[in-house]
Tab-separated table of C-alpha atoms in Angstrom:
chain	number	residue	atom	x	y	z
A	1	MET	CA	111.807	173.298	-63.015
A	2	ILE	CA	110.993	171.029	-60.102
A	3	ILE	CA	110.994	173.025	-56.879
A	4	ALA	CA	112.109	171.243	-53.725
A	5	GLN	CA	113.053	172.279	-50.222
A	6	GLN	CA	115.247	170.591	-47.663
A	7	LYS	CA	113.582	168.638	-44.888
A	8	PRO	CA	114.308	169.685	-41.293
A	9	ILE	CA	117.818	168.467	-40.517
A	10	LYS	CA	116.653	166.511	-37.485
A	11	GLU	CA	114.319	164.468	-39.699
A	12	ILE	CA	117.183	163.688	-42.067
A	13	ALA	CA	119.460	162.779	-39.136
A	14	ALA	CA	116.792	160.444	-37.748
A	15	MET	CA	116.624	158.549	-41.060
A	16	ILE	CA	120.316	157.664	-40.825
A	17	ALA	CA	120.604	157.381	-37.043
A	18	ASP	CA	122.013	153.855	-37.242
A	19	CYS	CA	124.531	154.605	-40.011
A	20	LYS	CA	128.246	155.213	-39.569
A	21	LYS	CA	129.064	156.305	-43.100
A	22	VAL	CA	126.760	157.914	-45.630
A	23	LEU	CA	126.970	159.308	-49.135
A	24	LEU	CA	125.169	162.581	-49.718
A	25	ALA	CA	124.216	162.614	-53.385
A	26	GLY	CA	123.381	166.020	-54.778
A	27	CYS	CA	121.840	166.761	-58.138
A	28	GLN	CA	122.950	169.543	-60.475
A	29	GLY	CA	119.569	169.735	-62.177
A	30	CYS	CA	116.437	171.529	-61.008
A	31	VAL	CA	117.213	171.228	-57.286
A	32	ALA	CA	120.562	172.974	-57.790
A	33	VAL	CA	118.804	175.861	-59.517
A	34	CYS	CA	116.236	176.164	-56.728
A	35	LEU	CA	119.090	176.040	-54.195
A	36	ALA	CA	117.945	172.881	-52.443
A	37	GLY	CA	120.206	170.056	-53.548
A	38	GLY	CA	123.160	171.228	-55.649
A	39	ASP	CA	126.869	170.947	-54.806
A	40	LYS	CA	126.739	173.703	-52.213
A	41	GLU	CA	123.646	172.490	-50.379
A	42	THR	CA	125.022	168.943	-50.391
A	43	GLU	CA	128.261	170.025	-48.727
A	44	ILE	CA	126.443	172.205	-46.185
A	45	LEU	CA	124.168	169.319	-45.199
A	46	ALA	CA	127.135	166.939	-44.942
A	47	SER	CA	128.979	169.377	-42.703
A	48	ALA	CA	125.917	169.981	-40.516
A	49	LEU	CA	125.250	166.257	-40.115
A	50	ARG	CA	128.895	165.584	-39.212
A	51	ILE	CA	128.823	168.319	-36.559
A	52	MET	CA	125.483	167.118	-35.202
A	53	ARG	CA	126.639	163.530	-34.874
A	54	LYS	CA	129.996	164.473	-33.358
A	55	LEU	CA	128.174	166.465	-30.699
A	56	GLU	CA	126.105	163.376	-29.959
A	57	GLY	CA	129.319	161.391	-29.486
A	58	ASN	CA	128.457	159.202	-32.454
A	59	PRO	CA	130.645	160.509	-35.313
A	60	LEU	CA	129.391	160.196	-38.851
A	61	GLU	CA	131.539	159.887	-41.936
A	62	ALA	CA	129.803	161.803	-44.685
A	63	VAL	CA	131.089	161.896	-48.249
A	64	THR	CA	129.528	163.933	-51.025
A	65	TYR	CA	128.932	163.652	-54.748
A	66	ALA	CA	126.828	165.762	-57.076
A	67	ALA	CA	125.455	164.005	-60.142
A	68	THR	CA	124.837	165.943	-63.339
A	69	ARG	CA	121.263	164.861	-62.709
A	70	GLN	CA	119.711	161.918	-60.928
A	71	CYS	CA	116.701	161.533	-63.219
A	72	ASP	CA	118.821	159.825	-65.889
A	73	PRO	CA	120.258	156.499	-64.698
A	74	GLU	CA	123.484	156.986	-66.671
A	75	TYR	CA	124.476	159.859	-64.386
A	76	ILE	CA	124.036	157.709	-61.284
A	77	VAL	CA	126.486	155.036	-62.470
A	78	PRO	CA	129.578	157.138	-61.549
A	79	MET	CA	128.435	156.908	-57.912
A	80	ASP	CA	128.923	153.132	-57.846
A	81	ASP	CA	132.361	153.173	-56.188
A	82	LEU	CA	131.296	155.727	-53.576
A	83	VAL	CA	128.185	153.754	-52.677
A	84	LYS	CA	130.023	150.467	-52.085
A	85	ASP	CA	131.103	151.053	-48.490
A	86	VAL	CA	128.408	153.396	-47.175
A	87	ASP	CA	125.523	152.366	-44.941
A	88	ALA	CA	123.082	154.755	-46.628
A	89	VAL	CA	122.680	157.214	-49.452
A	90	ILE	CA	121.017	160.540	-48.724
A	91	SER	CA	119.723	161.864	-52.022
A	92	LEU	CA	119.284	165.599	-52.381
A	93	ALA	CA	117.406	165.147	-55.645
A	94	CYS	CA	113.679	165.436	-56.215
A	95	GLY	CA	111.549	162.338	-55.679
A	96	VAL	CA	112.515	161.125	-59.141
A	97	GLY	CA	116.216	161.078	-58.358
A	98	VAL	CA	115.721	159.340	-55.026
A	99	GLN	CA	113.831	156.528	-56.778
A	100	TYR	CA	116.433	156.076	-59.505
A	101	VAL	CA	119.185	155.891	-56.881
A	102	ALA	CA	117.154	153.362	-54.880
A	103	GLU	CA	116.627	151.265	-58.029
A	104	ARG	CA	120.330	151.351	-58.874
A	105	TYR	CA	121.372	150.200	-55.399
A	106	PRO	CA	118.759	147.673	-54.254
A	107	ASP	CA	120.760	146.642	-51.182
A	108	LYS	CA	121.303	150.183	-49.898
A	109	TRP	CA	119.215	152.300	-47.559
A	110	VAL	CA	118.336	155.333	-49.716
A	111	VAL	CA	116.616	158.283	-48.074
A	112	PRO	CA	115.351	161.668	-49.315
A	113	ALA	CA	116.770	164.905	-47.939
A	114	LEU	CA	114.269	167.065	-49.785
A	115	ASP	CA	110.535	167.520	-49.970
A	116	THR	CA	109.597	167.825	-53.639
A	117	LYS	CA	107.096	170.655	-53.781
A	118	PHE	CA	105.926	171.629	-57.232
A	119	ILE	CA	106.710	172.619	-60.820
A	120	GLY	CA	107.377	176.311	-60.983
A	121	GLY	CA	109.800	179.138	-61.433
A	122	SER	CA	111.362	181.971	-59.492
A	123	THR	CA	109.850	185.428	-59.130
A	124	VAL	CA	112.980	186.863	-57.522
A	125	HIS	CA	116.127	185.160	-56.234
A	126	GLY	CA	114.967	182.988	-53.344
A	127	VAL	CA	111.238	182.973	-54.096
A	128	TRP	CA	109.571	180.277	-56.186
A	129	GLU	CA	105.973	179.865	-57.241
A	130	GLU	CA	103.883	177.068	-58.682
A	131	LYS	CA	103.049	177.464	-62.358
A	132	CYS	CA	102.196	174.099	-63.885
A	133	GLY	CA	99.754	171.425	-62.739
A	134	LEU	CA	101.159	168.664	-64.985
A	135	CYS	CA	97.642	167.931	-66.250
A	136	GLY	CA	98.961	166.208	-69.358
A	137	GLU	CA	97.114	168.311	-71.937
A	138	CYS	CA	98.074	171.971	-72.004
A	139	ILE	CA	95.291	174.525	-72.390
A	140	LEU	CA	97.361	177.707	-72.014
A	141	HIS	CA	96.466	178.724	-75.589
A	142	ARG	CA	92.877	179.040	-74.448
A	143	THR	CA	93.584	180.868	-71.207
A	144	GLY	CA	95.895	183.686	-72.187
A	145	GLY	CA	99.031	181.891	-71.044
A	146	ILE	CA	97.768	181.625	-67.464
A	147	CYS	CA	97.170	178.138	-66.080
A	148	PRO	CA	93.844	177.759	-64.286
A	149	ILE	CA	94.617	174.134	-63.430
A	150	ILE	CA	97.241	175.104	-60.888
A	151	ARG	CA	96.809	178.827	-60.371
A	152	CYS	CA	93.091	178.600	-59.641
A	153	SER	CA	92.693	177.146	-56.152
A	154	LYS	CA	89.794	175.005	-57.401
A	155	SER	CA	91.391	174.194	-60.777
A	156	ILE	CA	88.100	175.143	-62.380
A	157	LEU	CA	87.847	175.580	-66.131
A	158	ASN	CA	84.918	177.977	-66.170
A	159	GLY	CA	85.944	180.601	-63.638
A	160	PRO	CA	85.945	182.905	-61.919
A	161	CYS	CA	83.918	181.441	-59.095
A	162	GLY	CA	82.012	183.327	-56.434
A	163	GLY	CA	85.095	183.410	-54.245
A	164	SER	CA	86.828	185.896	-56.527
A	165	GLN	CA	86.837	189.340	-54.942
A	166	TYR	CA	88.681	192.374	-56.288
A	167	GLY	CA	91.003	190.131	-58.282
A	168	LYS	CA	91.958	187.975	-55.315
A	169	CYS	CA	91.074	184.398	-54.437
A	170	GLU	CA	89.052	183.717	-51.313
A	171	VAL	CA	91.743	181.264	-50.220
A	172	SER	CA	94.157	184.106	-49.432
A	173	LYS	CA	94.479	187.799	-50.112
A	174	ASP	CA	97.952	186.986	-51.418
A	175	VAL	CA	96.605	184.703	-54.155
A	176	ASP	CA	95.494	186.287	-57.407
A	177	CYS	CA	92.305	184.956	-58.930
A	178	ALA	CA	93.655	183.112	-61.977
A	179	TRP	CA	90.415	183.611	-63.882
A	180	GLN	CA	90.504	187.362	-63.242
A	181	LEU	CA	94.049	187.357	-64.632
A	182	ILE	CA	92.875	185.311	-67.618
A	183	TYR	CA	89.948	187.647	-68.295
A	184	ASP	CA	92.125	190.759	-67.983
A	185	ARG	CA	94.744	189.390	-70.319
A	186	MET	CA	92.284	188.106	-72.921
A	187	LYS	CA	90.576	191.501	-72.842
A	188	ALA	CA	93.897	193.301	-73.303
A	189	LEU	CA	94.677	190.999	-76.222
A	190	GLY	CA	91.261	191.652	-77.767
A	191	ARG	CA	90.458	187.953	-77.625
A	192	LEU	CA	87.536	187.838	-75.203
A	193	ASP	CA	85.552	186.059	-77.924
A	194	LYS	CA	87.811	183.031	-77.437
A	195	MET	CA	86.429	182.697	-73.932
A	196	MET	CA	82.932	182.279	-75.336
A	197	GLU	CA	83.876	179.145	-77.302
A	198	ILE	CA	82.250	175.996	-75.961
A	199	GLN	CA	84.905	173.683	-74.567
A	200	MET	CA	84.581	169.942	-74.245
A	201	PRO	CA	85.104	168.500	-70.760
A	202	LYS	CA	88.803	168.120	-69.979
A	203	ASP	CA	90.207	164.626	-70.394
A	204	TRP	CA	91.569	164.009	-66.919
A	205	SER	CA	92.729	160.525	-67.885
A	206	LYS	CA	95.773	162.308	-69.327
A	207	SER	CA	96.469	163.656	-65.856
A	208	ARG	CA	96.972	161.612	-62.690
A	209	ASP	CA	93.486	160.138	-63.028
A	210	GLY	CA	94.933	157.741	-65.570
A	211	GLY	CA	97.511	156.349	-63.141
A	212	PRO	CA	101.313	156.682	-63.488
A	213	ARG	CA	102.166	158.105	-66.888
A	214	ARG	CA	104.819	157.278	-69.475
A	215	ALA	CA	106.051	159.326	-72.406
A	216	VAL	CA	107.565	157.538	-75.382
A	217	ARG	CA	109.391	158.784	-78.481
A	218	GLU	CA	110.068	155.781	-80.671
A	219	ASP	CA	112.362	157.706	-83.041
A	220	VAL	CA	114.991	158.417	-80.374
A	221	ILE	CA	115.013	155.070	-78.590
A	222	ILE	CA	118.447	153.479	-78.915
A	223	GLU	CA	118.103	149.737	-79.501
B	1	MET	CA	149.300	202.663	-33.869
B	2	ARG	CA	150.205	199.443	-32.100
B	3	ILE	CA	147.031	198.092	-30.620
B	4	GLN	CA	147.053	194.772	-28.846
B	5	TYR	CA	144.194	192.336	-29.281
B	6	SER	CA	143.567	188.770	-28.256
B	7	PRO	CA	146.267	186.609	-29.839
B	8	ASN	CA	143.982	183.638	-30.341
B	9	ILE	CA	142.261	185.097	-33.413
B	10	ARG	CA	143.016	183.457	-36.722
B	11	ILE	CA	142.202	185.804	-39.556
B	12	VAL	CA	140.870	184.343	-42.784
B	13	GLU	CA	140.942	187.016	-45.463
B	14	MET	CA	138.205	187.150	-48.016
B	15	THR	CA	137.731	189.519	-50.913
B	16	CYS	CA	134.390	190.724	-49.545
B	17	THR	CA	132.009	189.428	-46.903
B	18	GLY	CA	129.574	189.041	-49.795
B	19	ASN	CA	131.759	186.081	-50.729
B	20	ILE	CA	131.067	184.386	-47.394
B	21	ASP	CA	129.597	180.976	-47.924
B	22	HIS	CA	127.820	178.831	-45.319
B	23	ARG	CA	130.481	176.194	-45.957
B	24	VAL	CA	133.371	178.480	-44.983
B	25	ILE	CA	131.822	179.086	-41.580
B	26	LEU	CA	130.865	175.461	-40.959
B	27	ASN	CA	134.320	174.361	-42.069
B	28	ALA	CA	135.915	176.663	-39.467
B	29	PHE	CA	133.888	174.962	-36.743
B	30	GLU	CA	134.690	171.497	-38.092
B	31	GLU	CA	138.367	172.440	-38.129
B	32	GLY	CA	138.267	173.331	-34.455
B	33	ALA	CA	137.282	176.989	-34.083
B	34	ASP	CA	135.475	177.705	-30.815
B	35	GLY	CA	133.804	180.720	-32.340
B	36	VAL	CA	133.669	182.532	-35.651
B	37	TYR	CA	132.948	186.131	-36.420
B	38	VAL	CA	132.570	187.788	-39.760
B	39	ALA	CA	133.927	191.322	-39.963
B	40	GLY	CA	132.345	193.208	-42.817
B	41	CYS	CA	132.494	196.794	-43.953
B	42	LEU	CA	130.134	199.335	-42.434
B	43	GLU	CA	126.585	199.027	-43.690
B	44	GLY	CA	126.153	201.348	-46.642
B	45	ASP	CA	129.885	201.341	-47.337
B	46	CYS	CA	130.166	198.140	-49.355
B	47	HIS	CA	132.318	198.620	-52.436
B	48	PHE	CA	130.060	196.068	-54.113
B	49	GLN	CA	126.985	197.755	-52.665
B	50	LYS	CA	125.299	194.803	-50.947
B	51	GLY	CA	128.055	192.356	-50.015
B	52	ASN	CA	127.872	192.974	-46.266
B	53	PHE	CA	124.072	192.824	-46.241
B	54	ARG	CA	124.182	189.494	-48.055
B	55	ALA	CA	126.767	188.238	-45.586
B	56	LYS	CA	124.506	189.262	-42.707
B	57	LYS	CA	121.666	187.142	-44.108
B	58	ARG	CA	123.952	184.146	-44.550
B	59	VAL	CA	125.439	184.540	-41.078
B	60	ASN	CA	121.933	184.620	-39.618
B	61	ALA	CA	121.028	181.495	-41.608
B	62	VAL	CA	124.101	179.664	-40.300
B	63	LYS	CA	123.369	180.854	-36.723
B	64	LYS	CA	119.931	179.257	-37.057
B	65	LEU	CA	121.472	176.056	-38.420
B	66	LEU	CA	124.006	175.953	-35.558
B	67	ASP	CA	121.128	176.230	-33.089
B	68	GLU	CA	119.319	173.371	-34.835
B	69	ILE	CA	122.309	171.044	-34.803
B	70	GLY	CA	123.180	171.812	-31.197
B	71	LEU	CA	126.434	173.739	-31.529
B	72	GLY	CA	124.715	177.037	-30.758
B	73	GLY	CA	124.318	180.109	-32.930
B	74	ASP	CA	125.917	182.218	-30.191
B	75	ARG	CA	129.297	181.029	-31.357
B	76	LEU	CA	128.890	182.957	-34.597
B	77	GLU	CA	128.539	186.723	-34.952
B	78	MET	CA	128.798	189.399	-37.586
B	79	TYR	CA	130.337	192.805	-36.998
B	80	ASN	CA	130.607	195.844	-39.234
B	81	LEU	CA	133.581	198.168	-39.150
B	82	SER	CA	135.763	200.045	-41.587
B	83	ALA	CA	139.394	199.362	-42.415
B	84	ALA	CA	140.259	202.633	-40.663
B	85	GLN	CA	138.840	201.532	-37.318
B	86	GLY	CA	141.845	199.804	-35.789
B	87	PRO	CA	140.796	200.393	-32.167
B	88	ARG	CA	137.320	199.046	-32.954
B	89	PHE	CA	138.883	195.968	-34.579
B	90	ALA	CA	140.797	195.238	-31.383
B	91	GLU	CA	137.711	195.929	-29.293
B	92	ILE	CA	135.648	193.451	-31.328
B	93	ALA	CA	138.413	190.835	-31.156
B	94	ASN	CA	138.520	191.147	-27.372
B	95	GLU	CA	134.728	191.242	-27.067
B	96	MET	CA	134.260	188.114	-29.146
B	97	THR	CA	137.090	186.333	-27.342
B	98	ALA	CA	135.485	187.127	-23.980
B	99	LYS	CA	132.119	185.931	-25.246
B	100	ILE	CA	133.500	182.644	-26.532
B	101	LYS	CA	135.541	182.121	-23.366
B	102	ALA	CA	132.328	182.527	-21.399
B	103	LEU	CA	130.644	179.922	-23.617
B	104	GLY	CA	133.608	177.608	-23.188
B	105	PRO	CA	135.463	175.528	-25.771
B	106	SER	CA	133.500	174.170	-28.692
B	107	PRO	CA	132.013	170.822	-27.694
B	108	LEU	CA	133.367	169.570	-31.008
B	109	ASN	CA	136.824	169.912	-29.474
B	110	SER	CA	136.086	167.956	-26.331
B	111	PRO	CA	137.661	164.500	-26.001
B	112	ALA	CA	134.196	162.974	-26.340
B	113	GLY	CA	133.898	164.737	-29.654
B	114	GLY	CA	137.066	163.049	-30.778
B	115	CYS	CA	139.172	166.184	-31.360
B	116	CYS	CA	142.438	167.356	-29.818
B	117	GLY	CA	140.821	169.710	-27.355
B	118	CYS	CA	142.524	172.754	-28.855
B	119	SER	CA	141.088	176.204	-28.299
B	120	LYS	CA	141.245	178.121	-31.519
B	121	GLU	CA	139.051	180.883	-32.692
B	122	GLY	CA	138.475	181.567	-36.347
B	123	ALA	CA	137.878	185.009	-37.696
B	124	THR	CA	136.909	185.970	-41.172
B	125	ASN	CA	137.478	189.353	-42.638
């Protein structure tokens, strides 16, 4: 899922300093699962902003709505009536949701409440870690199910490098050397020979080097 | 046992402090409470094992948020006591009331804040 975290509340308040009424739009997708922008977080932020503004003697009317997800335009449409009379929309979605909301309401001030961090998962409740580098061409079948693109600090494809010491990365003693993990796992699987195969250079044009990407499936497009 | 305690406490019963949500506490302040305290079971005595520890974490998170937004985390506390500690319950009620009185009414209740100026105190159990 996409992992996001809420911006400092003072930064969010500053973005809507000149607004009298705002809509806080939560998202029940990834950001709800990573406890950053679901129903609960949306209501907490609304309450905190109302209190903050009342204390400043400049009351704020804050209404809330949580879309099924904001990365599909059809789920933003139900917000139309709520958006009509607000001065701004604070989106608690990832960067994708914020942009779809901004596109839907071209005359509205749309601001992000979250910092979109990375693609990852949770290790325990409340702790998330980065797992995928979105490189556009998965190589996990060659690396024992461990992604060197994102889990190696250098994203190198022929590790480990000289900075690998006792299984840890030189960047931090808390970061495992991804290539050590890959080697250990391939060895345990009896597939070390796979690591000796000559690999062609990675096609980075399928990653961000190729500019903004699109994915198309002709067979499911509704005319 | 007829123990007197500050009459300005409004008790909000909850099934377990582990059910305490940030929103419940913030809502109490928005509704006019000058202070809020969460009274959980003694640590180690939770029927659901960790409810009061989870509540403690959430209370601390809301205290931090109250500091950030200017209302002040001092207006929120968590206490632990058992259902058999009546005298302690009264003691906590009086202690919290004295603390909040020293802090003064919630600025959210001042005329500038647009409220009625009432002086209520919310308590959650």
